[in-house]
Amino acid sequence: MGVRSRTASGIAALALAAGLLAVPSPANAAAGCYGSGNPIMLSCNGREPTSYGCDADAVTLVEVDYWGTVALRYSRACHAAWARWTNHSPSGVVATVRIEGSANTYETHTAGYGYEVKWTRMVSFSQYVRACLLKKAPTGDIYKECTPYR
């Protein structure tokens, strides 16, 4: 093996190692969005929890049973919260899942599938937040069940 091929092999190995080190892990991805008070990082408000890796360290702060389970989820790494609803029934439920904050509110609509899981976009945890499910009755009345504010 000549000097030229050893040098090329060494450069290729270094480039490969540098590329492997540059791949962001979920923890690094989560660090890319943080509470809105940080001017350097992106606010998590309105962002998808799974796209930013915020679901990796998420915990359920509180949940209520209402046509399934309505949970208030929180990520410490992202300093953000979102609502998650889980349908435990084979019957579909058409409803609205909502995260309500003192400054921001986001919602998503269920598709009406059995065993469906839906979540909202995130809000910064520097505000009071709660998770809700809104269900429209055949009479047109809207029924709403929420977790306590945190």
Tab-separated table of C-alpha atoms in Angstrom:
chain	number	residue	atom	x	y	z
A	1	MET	CA	0.000	0.000	0.000
A	2	GLY	CA	1.482	3.304	-1.094
A	3	VAL	CA	1.636	6.554	0.845
A	4	ARG	CA	-1.134	8.004	-1.283
A	5	SER	CA	-3.607	5.183	-0.519
A	6	ARG	CA	-2.810	5.228	3.216
A	7	THR	CA	-3.384	8.987	3.269
A	8	ALA	CA	-6.683	8.619	1.387
A	9	SER	CA	-7.758	5.820	3.753
A	10	GLY	CA	-6.876	7.959	6.772
A	11	ILE	CA	-8.800	10.943	5.431
A	12	ALA	CA	-11.827	8.737	4.687
A	13	ALA	CA	-11.733	7.284	8.222
A	14	LEU	CA	-11.556	10.777	9.751
A	15	ALA	CA	-14.457	11.996	7.594
A	16	LEU	CA	-16.539	8.980	8.600
A	17	ALA	CA	-15.782	9.528	12.297
A	18	ALA	CA	-16.607	13.241	12.039
A	19	GLY	CA	-19.883	12.414	10.282
A	20	LEU	CA	-20.856	9.961	13.005
A	21	LEU	CA	-20.159	12.542	15.684
A	22	ALA	CA	-22.251	15.162	13.900
A	23	VAL	CA	-25.476	13.082	13.842
A	24	PRO	CA	-27.835	14.587	16.421
A	25	SER	CA	-29.180	12.282	19.094
A	26	PRO	CA	-32.721	12.719	20.462
A	27	ALA	CA	-31.255	14.578	23.449
A	28	ASN	CA	-29.463	16.980	21.100
A	29	ALA	CA	-32.626	17.404	19.043
A	30	ALA	CA	-34.596	18.198	22.194
A	31	ALA	CA	-32.023	20.807	23.151
A	32	GLY	CA	-32.877	22.641	19.908
A	33	CYS	CA	-36.160	23.928	21.310
A	34	TYR	CA	-36.592	25.340	24.772
A	35	GLY	CA	-38.897	27.645	26.703
A	36	SER	CA	-39.624	30.954	25.015
A	37	GLY	CA	-37.459	32.941	27.462
A	38	ASN	CA	-34.218	31.798	25.788
A	39	PRO	CA	-33.334	34.084	22.838
A	40	ILE	CA	-30.720	31.664	21.464
A	41	MET	CA	-32.886	28.560	21.147
A	42	LEU	CA	-36.191	28.096	19.376
A	43	SER	CA	-39.344	28.297	21.444
A	44	CYS	CA	-41.218	25.006	21.689
A	45	ASN	CA	-44.540	26.810	21.289
A	46	GLY	CA	-46.431	25.285	18.371
A	47	ARG	CA	-43.808	22.614	17.680
A	48	GLU	CA	-44.371	18.874	17.364
A	49	PRO	CA	-43.038	16.965	20.434
A	50	THR	CA	-41.835	13.942	18.445
A	51	SER	CA	-40.074	16.060	15.787
A	52	TYR	CA	-37.895	17.737	18.424
A	53	GLY	CA	-37.246	14.632	20.534
A	54	CYS	CA	-39.220	16.070	23.436
A	55	ASP	CA	-41.129	12.807	23.836
A	56	ALA	CA	-37.883	11.014	24.779
A	57	ASP	CA	-37.893	12.247	28.393
A	58	ALA	CA	-41.624	13.008	28.656
A	59	VAL	CA	-43.598	12.185	31.775
A	60	THR	CA	-47.310	12.361	32.491
A	61	LEU	CA	-47.951	15.066	35.085
A	62	VAL	CA	-51.664	14.377	35.501
A	63	GLU	CA	-54.409	12.554	33.619
A	64	VAL	CA	-58.184	12.196	33.656
A	65	ASP	CA	-60.432	9.532	32.193
A	66	TYR	CA	-62.864	10.881	29.625
A	67	TRP	CA	-63.746	8.818	26.567
A	68	GLY	CA	-60.264	7.374	27.098
A	69	THR	CA	-57.360	9.026	28.907
A	70	VAL	CA	-56.524	12.725	28.610
A	71	ALA	CA	-52.930	13.274	29.784
A	72	LEU	CA	-50.854	16.386	30.377
A	73	ARG	CA	-47.350	15.447	29.156
A	74	TYR	CA	-44.160	17.330	30.091
A	75	SER	CA	-40.587	17.295	28.807
A	76	ARG	CA	-37.928	18.652	31.138
A	77	ALA	CA	-35.337	18.838	28.337
A	78	CYS	CA	-37.668	20.987	26.224
A	79	HIS	CA	-39.376	22.751	29.136
A	80	ALA	CA	-42.655	22.202	27.278
A	81	ALA	CA	-46.011	20.479	27.694
A	82	TRP	CA	-48.656	18.984	25.407
A	83	ALA	CA	-51.930	17.093	25.637
A	84	ARG	CA	-52.207	13.424	24.687
A	85	TRP	CA	-55.454	11.484	24.391
A	86	THR	CA	-55.605	7.687	24.242
A	87	ASN	CA	-58.772	5.872	23.182
A	88	HIS	CA	-58.962	2.539	25.035
A	89	SER	CA	-61.984	1.345	23.054
A	90	PRO	CA	-62.353	-0.405	19.695
A	91	SER	CA	-65.064	2.172	18.940
A	92	GLY	CA	-63.961	5.422	17.388
A	93	VAL	CA	-64.487	8.756	19.119
A	94	VAL	CA	-64.608	11.999	17.160
A	95	ALA	CA	-63.383	14.775	19.441
A	96	THR	CA	-60.876	17.600	19.852
A	97	VAL	CA	-57.714	17.228	21.940
A	98	ARG	CA	-56.488	20.570	23.269
A	99	ILE	CA	-53.582	21.979	25.286
A	100	GLU	CA	-54.666	25.199	26.960
A	101	GLY	CA	-52.017	27.561	28.233
A	102	SER	CA	-52.339	30.983	29.777
A	103	ALA	CA	-50.622	32.387	26.655
A	104	ASN	CA	-51.032	29.709	23.934
A	105	THR	CA	-53.599	27.066	22.956
A	106	TYR	CA	-53.198	24.292	20.359
A	107	GLU	CA	-55.556	21.530	19.361
A	108	THR	CA	-55.887	18.535	17.080
A	109	HIS	CA	-58.890	16.503	16.000
A	110	THR	CA	-59.322	12.770	16.355
A	111	ALA	CA	-60.112	10.726	13.278
A	112	GLY	CA	-62.609	8.490	15.047
A	113	TYR	CA	-60.575	5.262	15.023
A	114	GLY	CA	-60.589	2.671	17.768
A	115	TYR	CA	-57.500	2.634	20.019
A	116	GLU	CA	-56.393	5.956	18.544
A	117	VAL	CA	-53.678	8.075	20.191
A	118	LYS	CA	-53.504	11.799	19.366
A	119	TRP	CA	-51.405	14.615	20.767
A	120	THR	CA	-51.195	18.353	20.328
A	121	ARG	CA	-48.328	20.648	19.551
A	122	MET	CA	-46.351	21.949	22.530
A	123	VAL	CA	-46.609	25.031	24.692
A	124	SER	CA	-43.840	26.474	26.830
A	125	PHE	CA	-44.063	25.256	30.415
A	126	SER	CA	-43.384	28.791	31.644
A	127	GLN	CA	-47.174	29.294	31.586
A	128	TYR	CA	-50.041	27.515	33.329
A	129	VAL	CA	-51.238	24.620	31.162
A	130	ARG	CA	-53.890	21.918	31.132
A	131	ALA	CA	-54.934	19.114	28.775
A	132	CYS	CA	-58.549	18.844	27.581
A	133	LEU	CA	-60.842	16.709	25.449
A	134	LEU	CA	-63.886	18.322	23.844
A	135	LYS	CA	-66.682	16.058	22.635
A	136	LYS	CA	-69.700	17.238	20.657
A	137	ALA	CA	-72.961	15.507	21.575
A	138	PRO	CA	-75.649	14.698	18.972
A	139	THR	CA	-77.664	17.576	20.488
A	140	GLY	CA	-74.880	19.992	19.524
A	141	ASP	CA	-73.776	20.543	23.116
A	142	ILE	CA	-70.018	20.524	23.700
A	143	TYR	CA	-68.754	18.512	26.650
A	144	LYS	CA	-65.284	19.316	27.930
A	145	GLU	CA	-63.107	17.506	30.457
A	146	CYS	CA	-59.693	18.852	31.481
A	147	THR	CA	-56.820	18.058	33.777
A	148	PRO	CA	-56.090	20.608	36.505
A	149	TYR	CA	-53.780	23.483	35.531
A	150	ARG	CA	-50.085	22.915	36.275
